[in-house]
């Protein structure tokens, strides 16, 4: 099989723990070729986000068009979107792609607690959920988007991540238009070095879909990859540091 071509539409993280940097690392380690359309440049580190500079919508679209028209795309991962205008334009362009799986991670708040999307941008996420194969909100994001029923409302699948839950066991639920399809529970990994978990999981799933895996297999490999990355965290920075890079990782097909 040729190398799967994964288009990542997301923001840059200067600290290297999340965003485009985490996406490229994940796609590469799982055997894909990462292409990017950067939506925002952030000044951030392990303790917070010190600044956000949105990339103009036209430039985001030009990046997308450059790779779509020449290299082609087998799957798309959407992360930090930057603005409501960008969300609408990206949704319109991606709607023109035929049979390309799309994983949308609705980034609203960074692991450090910094807000990365305003109310108008969050409202515009509906356009992206309507074209997504899978949307991957954490607990507060799912609540802000409308709860479990968004799977039915937008005719999509939702991976409701349990990482923000309480207690020693965490559960992720895959919800389809007609209810929960599967749930995965694992013991919480006690670490503060969890920056980039959402970006990494969504990119891992997108890579699996681009490789032709079915949704559940892609999710299961992605979850295993994230857990291994958490266990390998190099403990960098003074706050919530980046995860590690599981070189030689092998997930089942």
mmCIF file of C-alpha atoms in Angstrom:
data_model
loop_
_atom_site.group_PDB
_atom_site.id
_atom_site.type_symbol
_atom_site.label_atom_id
_atom_site.label_comp_id
_atom_site.label_asym_id
_atom_site.label_seq_id
_atom_site.Cartn_x
_atom_site.Cartn_y
_atom_site.Cartn_z
ATOM 1 C CA UNK A 1 0.000 0.000 0.000
ATOM 2 C CA UNK A 2 1.205 3.520 -0.725
ATOM 3 C CA UNK A 3 1.853 5.856 2.192
ATOM 4 C CA UNK A 4 -1.460 7.380 3.376
ATOM 5 C CA UNK A 5 -1.657 11.125 2.800
ATOM 6 C CA UNK A 6 -3.026 12.883 5.871
ATOM 7 C CA UNK A 7 -3.986 16.555 5.653
ATOM 8 C CA UNK A 8 -3.858 18.244 9.056
ATOM 9 C CA UNK A 9 -5.691 21.563 9.466
ATOM 10 C CA UNK A 10 -4.667 22.983 12.828
ATOM 11 C CA UNK A 11 -2.679 25.539 14.795
ATOM 12 C CA UNK A 12 1.021 25.562 15.566
ATOM 13 C CA UNK A 13 2.265 24.991 19.127
ATOM 14 C CA UNK A 14 5.621 26.662 19.697
ATOM 15 C CA UNK A 15 6.291 24.324 22.641
ATOM 16 C CA UNK A 16 6.002 21.280 20.387
ATOM 17 C CA UNK A 17 3.632 19.361 22.633
ATOM 18 C CA UNK A 18 0.336 19.762 20.806
ATOM 19 C CA UNK A 19 -1.072 21.191 17.594
ATOM 20 C CA UNK A 20 0.596 20.752 14.224
ATOM 21 C CA UNK A 21 3.820 19.592 15.842
ATOM 22 C CA UNK A 22 2.099 16.707 17.660
ATOM 23 C CA UNK A 23 0.046 15.918 14.571
ATOM 24 C CA UNK A 24 3.064 15.597 12.262
ATOM 25 C CA UNK A 25 4.901 13.451 14.811
ATOM 26 C CA UNK A 26 1.917 11.122 15.259
ATOM 27 C CA UNK A 27 1.112 10.720 11.564
ATOM 28 C CA UNK A 28 4.773 10.029 10.787
ATOM 29 C CA UNK A 29 5.300 7.467 13.560
ATOM 30 C CA UNK A 30 2.149 5.610 12.487
ATOM 31 C CA UNK A 31 3.306 5.345 8.887
ATOM 32 C CA UNK A 32 1.552 8.260 7.187
ATOM 33 C CA UNK A 33 2.687 11.331 5.267
ATOM 34 C CA UNK A 34 1.592 14.517 7.057
ATOM 35 C CA UNK A 35 0.605 17.603 5.083
ATOM 36 C CA UNK A 36 -0.482 20.792 6.812
ATOM 37 C CA UNK A 37 -2.718 23.824 6.560
ATOM 38 C CA UNK A 38 -1.808 25.972 9.548
ATOM 39 C CA UNK A 39 -4.738 27.998 10.895
ATOM 40 C CA UNK A 40 -3.010 29.884 13.701
ATOM 41 C CA UNK A 41 0.401 30.504 15.205
ATOM 42 C CA UNK A 42 0.502 30.292 18.976
ATOM 43 C CA UNK A 43 3.117 31.317 21.491
ATOM 44 C CA UNK A 44 2.719 28.638 24.117
ATOM 45 C CA UNK A 45 4.620 26.383 26.452
ATOM 46 C CA UNK A 46 3.805 23.900 29.195
ATOM 47 C CA UNK A 47 2.296 26.535 31.507
ATOM 48 C CA UNK A 48 -0.046 28.289 29.096
ATOM 49 C CA UNK A 49 -0.736 30.147 25.876
ATOM 50 C CA UNK A 50 0.884 33.554 25.745
ATOM 51 C CA UNK A 51 -0.381 34.628 22.335
ATOM 52 C CA UNK A 52 -2.464 33.547 19.316
ATOM 53 C CA UNK A 53 -2.115 34.926 15.795
ATOM 54 C CA UNK A 54 -4.754 33.644 13.352
ATOM 55 C CA UNK A 55 -3.668 32.922 9.782
ATOM 56 C CA UNK A 56 -5.902 34.709 7.219
ATOM 57 C CA UNK A 57 -8.654 32.499 5.801
ATOM 58 C CA UNK A 58 -7.376 32.848 2.237
ATOM 59 C CA UNK A 59 -3.956 31.534 3.256
ATOM 60 C CA UNK A 60 -5.487 28.557 5.055
ATOM 61 C CA UNK A 61 -7.420 27.711 1.882
ATOM 62 C CA UNK A 62 -4.325 28.156 -0.285
ATOM 63 C CA UNK A 63 -2.404 25.688 1.856
ATOM 64 C CA UNK A 64 -5.242 23.177 1.533
ATOM 65 C CA UNK A 65 -5.550 23.661 -2.216
ATOM 66 C CA UNK A 66 -1.814 23.284 -2.768
ATOM 67 C CA UNK A 67 -1.684 19.794 -1.292
ATOM 68 C CA UNK A 68 -5.116 18.610 -2.442
ATOM 69 C CA UNK A 69 -4.454 19.543 -6.076
ATOM 70 C CA UNK A 70 -0.975 18.017 -6.256
ATOM 71 C CA UNK A 71 -0.415 15.283 -3.666
ATOM 72 C CA UNK A 72 -3.980 14.235 -2.870
ATOM 73 C CA UNK A 73 -5.581 13.337 0.448
ATOM 74 C CA UNK A 74 -6.570 10.003 2.032
ATOM 75 C CA UNK A 75 -7.815 11.444 5.349
ATOM 76 C CA UNK A 76 -8.174 14.802 7.069
ATOM 77 C CA UNK A 77 -7.624 15.818 10.690
ATOM 78 C CA UNK A 78 -8.993 19.164 11.889
ATOM 79 C CA UNK A 79 -7.752 20.685 15.144
ATOM 80 C CA UNK A 80 -7.594 24.314 16.282
ATOM 81 C CA UNK A 81 -9.502 26.253 13.643
ATOM 82 C CA UNK A 82 -8.691 29.868 14.541
ATOM 83 C CA UNK A 83 -11.921 31.676 13.660
ATOM 84 C CA UNK A 84 -15.551 31.195 12.667
ATOM 85 C CA UNK A 85 -14.784 32.448 9.164
ATOM 86 C CA UNK A 86 -12.032 29.870 8.766
ATOM 87 C CA UNK A 87 -14.305 27.086 10.027
ATOM 88 C CA UNK A 88 -16.945 27.911 7.412
ATOM 89 C CA UNK A 89 -14.433 28.154 4.569
ATOM 90 C CA UNK A 90 -12.690 24.918 5.554
ATOM 91 C CA UNK A 91 -16.036 23.093 5.785
ATOM 92 C CA UNK A 92 -17.041 24.313 2.327
ATOM 93 C CA UNK A 93 -13.766 23.142 0.770
ATOM 94 C CA UNK A 94 -13.719 19.766 2.500
ATOM 95 C CA UNK A 95 -17.334 19.114 1.494
ATOM 96 C CA UNK A 96 -16.046 18.971 -2.090
ATOM 97 C CA UNK A 97 -13.828 15.968 -1.354
ATOM 98 C CA UNK A 98 -15.290 12.582 -2.230
ATOM 99 C CA UNK A 99 -15.090 9.669 0.217
ATOM 100 C CA UNK A 100 -12.309 11.143 2.340
ATOM 101 C CA UNK A 101 -12.659 10.425 6.083
ATOM 102 C CA UNK A 102 -12.484 13.514 8.299
ATOM 103 C CA UNK A 103 -11.641 13.533 12.009
ATOM 104 C CA UNK A 104 -12.574 16.755 13.806
ATOM 105 C CA UNK A 105 -11.071 17.503 17.213
ATOM 106 C CA UNK A 106 -13.103 20.520 18.433
ATOM 107 C CA UNK A 107 -10.289 22.337 20.230
ATOM 108 C CA UNK A 108 -11.715 24.934 22.612
ATOM 109 C CA UNK A 109 -9.381 24.954 25.606
ATOM 110 C CA UNK A 110 -5.715 23.960 25.818
ATOM 111 C CA UNK A 111 -4.547 21.401 28.394
ATOM 112 C CA UNK A 112 -3.169 24.355 30.372
ATOM 113 C CA UNK A 113 -6.670 25.872 30.584
ATOM 114 C CA UNK A 114 -6.154 28.623 28.007
ATOM 115 C CA UNK A 115 -9.165 29.365 25.801
ATOM 116 C CA UNK A 116 -8.471 28.723 22.105
ATOM 117 C CA UNK A 117 -11.926 29.326 20.589
ATOM 118 C CA UNK A 118 -14.457 32.110 21.147
ATOM 119 C CA UNK A 119 -18.235 31.691 21.168
ATOM 120 C CA UNK A 120 -18.627 32.460 17.459
ATOM 121 C CA UNK A 121 -15.994 29.899 16.536
ATOM 122 C CA UNK A 122 -17.604 27.248 18.728
ATOM 123 C CA UNK A 123 -20.972 27.947 17.058
ATOM 124 C CA UNK A 124 -19.342 27.494 13.652
ATOM 125 C CA UNK A 125 -18.138 24.025 14.644
ATOM 126 C CA UNK A 126 -21.559 22.727 13.590
ATOM 127 C CA UNK A 127 -20.516 23.087 9.942
ATOM 128 C CA UNK A 128 -17.475 20.924 10.581
ATOM 129 C CA UNK A 129 -19.362 18.294 12.579
ATOM 130 C CA UNK A 130 -21.822 17.949 9.707
ATOM 131 C CA UNK A 131 -19.056 16.855 7.309
ATOM 132 C CA UNK A 132 -16.924 14.907 9.819
ATOM 133 C CA UNK A 133 -16.657 11.140 9.934
ATOM 134 C CA UNK A 134 -15.762 11.412 13.608
ATOM 135 C CA UNK A 135 -15.775 14.273 16.141
ATOM 136 C CA UNK A 136 -13.593 13.803 19.238
ATOM 137 C CA UNK A 137 -14.666 16.128 22.089
ATOM 138 C CA UNK A 138 -13.573 15.818 25.704
ATOM 139 C CA UNK A 139 -16.184 16.119 28.466
ATOM 140 C CA UNK A 140 -16.429 19.948 28.637
ATOM 141 C CA UNK A 141 -16.280 20.250 24.835
ATOM 142 C CA UNK A 142 -19.070 17.698 24.412
ATOM 143 C CA UNK A 143 -21.232 19.647 26.859
ATOM 144 C CA UNK A 144 -20.562 22.916 25.010
ATOM 145 C CA UNK A 145 -21.469 21.321 21.670
ATOM 146 C CA UNK A 146 -24.790 19.908 22.861
ATOM 147 C CA UNK A 147 -24.119 16.510 24.442
ATOM 148 C CA UNK A 148 -24.496 12.971 23.113
ATOM 149 C CA UNK A 149 -27.329 13.913 20.744
ATOM 150 C CA UNK A 150 -24.935 15.752 18.409
ATOM 151 C CA UNK A 151 -24.183 12.378 16.796
ATOM 152 C CA UNK A 152 -27.818 12.080 15.690
ATOM 153 C CA UNK A 153 -28.235 15.782 14.975
ATOM 154 C CA UNK A 154 -25.291 15.909 12.572
ATOM 155 C CA UNK A 155 -25.402 12.322 11.333
ATOM 156 C CA UNK A 156 -21.852 11.695 12.505
ATOM 157 C CA UNK A 157 -19.928 9.591 14.998
ATOM 158 C CA UNK A 158 -18.653 11.071 18.235
ATOM 159 C CA UNK A 159 -15.809 9.754 20.358
ATOM 160 C CA UNK A 160 -16.692 11.169 23.771
ATOM 161 C CA UNK A 161 -13.360 11.172 25.583
ATOM 162 C CA UNK A 162 -13.348 10.555 29.318
ATOM 163 C CA UNK A 163 -9.969 12.001 30.250
ATOM 164 C CA UNK A 164 -11.548 14.856 32.207
ATOM 165 C CA UNK A 165 -13.639 12.454 34.259
ATOM 166 C CA UNK A 166 -13.266 11.716 37.971
ATOM 167 C CA UNK A 167 -11.963 8.559 39.609
ATOM 168 C CA UNK A 168 -9.321 5.925 38.826
ATOM 169 C CA UNK A 169 -11.043 4.552 35.713
ATOM 170 C CA UNK A 170 -11.701 6.559 32.558
ATOM 171 C CA UNK A 171 -14.121 5.641 29.782
ATOM 172 C CA UNK A 172 -14.234 6.743 26.148
ATOM 173 C CA UNK A 173 -17.534 6.177 24.332
ATOM 174 C CA UNK A 174 -18.086 5.882 20.590
ATOM 175 C CA UNK A 175 -21.547 7.278 19.868
ATOM 176 C CA UNK A 176 -23.313 6.874 16.539
ATOM 177 C CA UNK A 177 -26.570 8.430 15.360
ATOM 178 C CA UNK A 178 -28.472 5.644 17.143
ATOM 179 C CA UNK A 179 -26.559 5.486 20.403
ATOM 180 C CA UNK A 180 -23.378 4.115 21.953
ATOM 181 C CA UNK A 181 -21.569 1.655 19.665
ATOM 182 C CA UNK A 182 -18.649 0.794 21.924
ATOM 183 C CA UNK A 183 -16.985 1.937 25.127
ATOM 184 C CA UNK A 184 -13.403 1.535 26.305
ATOM 185 C CA UNK A 185 -12.331 1.804 29.954
ATOM 186 C CA UNK A 186 -8.781 1.999 31.269
ATOM 187 C CA UNK A 187 -7.067 2.969 34.499
ATOM 188 C CA UNK A 188 -6.098 6.625 34.653
ATOM 189 C CA UNK A 189 -2.418 7.260 33.934
ATOM 190 C CA UNK A 190 -1.284 9.580 36.716
ATOM 191 C CA UNK A 191 0.800 12.282 35.047
ATOM 192 C CA UNK A 192 0.715 16.029 34.545
ATOM 193 C CA UNK A 193 2.536 15.574 31.242
ATOM 194 C CA UNK A 194 -0.537 15.192 29.053
ATOM 195 C CA UNK A 195 -0.198 18.176 26.717
ATOM 196 C CA UNK A 196 -1.364 17.214 23.234
ATOM 197 C CA UNK A 197 -3.438 14.134 24.060
ATOM 198 C CA UNK A 198 -6.433 15.294 22.015
ATOM 199 C CA UNK A 199 -4.389 16.319 18.985
ATOM 200 C CA UNK A 200 -2.427 13.091 19.081
ATOM 201 C CA UNK A 201 -5.473 10.830 19.376
ATOM 202 C CA UNK A 202 -7.346 12.532 16.522
ATOM 203 C CA UNK A 203 -4.294 12.399 14.250
ATOM 204 C CA UNK A 204 -3.706 8.742 15.086
ATOM 205 C CA UNK A 205 -7.321 7.888 14.217
ATOM 206 C CA UNK A 206 -7.149 9.889 10.978
ATOM 207 C CA UNK A 207 -3.984 8.030 9.995
ATOM 208 C CA UNK A 208 -5.682 4.696 10.601
ATOM 209 C CA UNK A 209 -8.680 5.723 8.491
ATOM 210 C CA UNK A 210 -6.312 6.900 5.759
ATOM 211 C CA UNK A 211 -4.668 3.475 5.871
ATOM 212 C CA UNK A 212 -8.038 1.866 5.233
ATOM 213 C CA UNK A 213 -8.759 0.689 8.783
ATOM 214 C CA UNK A 214 -12.348 0.680 9.980
ATOM 215 C CA UNK A 215 -13.365 3.257 12.576
ATOM 216 C CA UNK A 216 -13.279 1.044 15.669
ATOM 217 C CA UNK A 217 -9.862 -0.444 14.819
ATOM 218 C CA UNK A 218 -8.471 3.033 14.123
ATOM 219 C CA UNK A 219 -9.787 4.286 17.476
ATOM 220 C CA UNK A 220 -8.391 1.301 19.361
ATOM 221 C CA UNK A 221 -4.920 1.752 17.885
ATOM 222 C CA UNK A 222 -5.073 5.490 18.528
ATOM 223 C CA UNK A 223 -5.991 4.972 22.187
ATOM 224 C CA UNK A 224 -3.127 2.505 22.675
ATOM 225 C CA UNK A 225 -0.728 4.926 21.019
ATOM 226 C CA UNK A 226 -1.771 7.792 23.304
ATOM 227 C CA UNK A 227 -1.441 5.656 26.427
ATOM 228 C CA UNK A 228 2.036 4.578 25.416
ATOM 229 C CA UNK A 229 2.972 8.199 24.640
ATOM 230 C CA UNK A 230 1.731 9.265 28.105
ATOM 231 C CA UNK A 231 3.881 6.603 29.745
ATOM 232 C CA UNK A 232 6.919 7.823 27.764
ATOM 233 C CA UNK A 233 6.531 11.516 28.649
ATOM 234 C CA UNK A 234 10.007 13.103 28.937
ATOM 235 C CA UNK A 235 8.901 15.449 31.761
ATOM 236 C CA UNK A 236 9.809 18.689 30.035
ATOM 237 C CA UNK A 237 8.835 22.156 31.192
ATOM 238 C CA UNK A 238 7.441 23.545 34.416
ATOM 239 C CA UNK A 239 3.763 22.783 33.758
ATOM 240 C CA UNK A 240 1.820 20.282 31.668
ATOM 241 C CA UNK A 241 4.589 18.886 29.514
ATOM 242 C CA UNK A 242 4.436 17.025 26.189
ATOM 243 C CA UNK A 243 3.955 13.303 25.836
ATOM 244 C CA UNK A 244 6.684 11.017 24.558
ATOM 245 C CA UNK A 245 7.172 9.601 21.070
ATOM 246 C CA UNK A 246 6.531 5.827 20.861
ATOM 247 C CA UNK A 247 9.116 4.944 18.211
ATOM 248 C CA UNK A 248 8.572 1.415 16.955
ATOM 249 C CA UNK A 249 4.931 1.421 18.100
ATOM 250 C CA UNK A 250 2.889 -1.433 16.646
ATOM 251 C CA UNK A 251 -0.885 -1.471 16.870
ATOM 252 C CA UNK A 252 -3.036 -4.301 15.574
ATOM 253 C CA UNK A 253 -4.825 -4.041 12.246
#
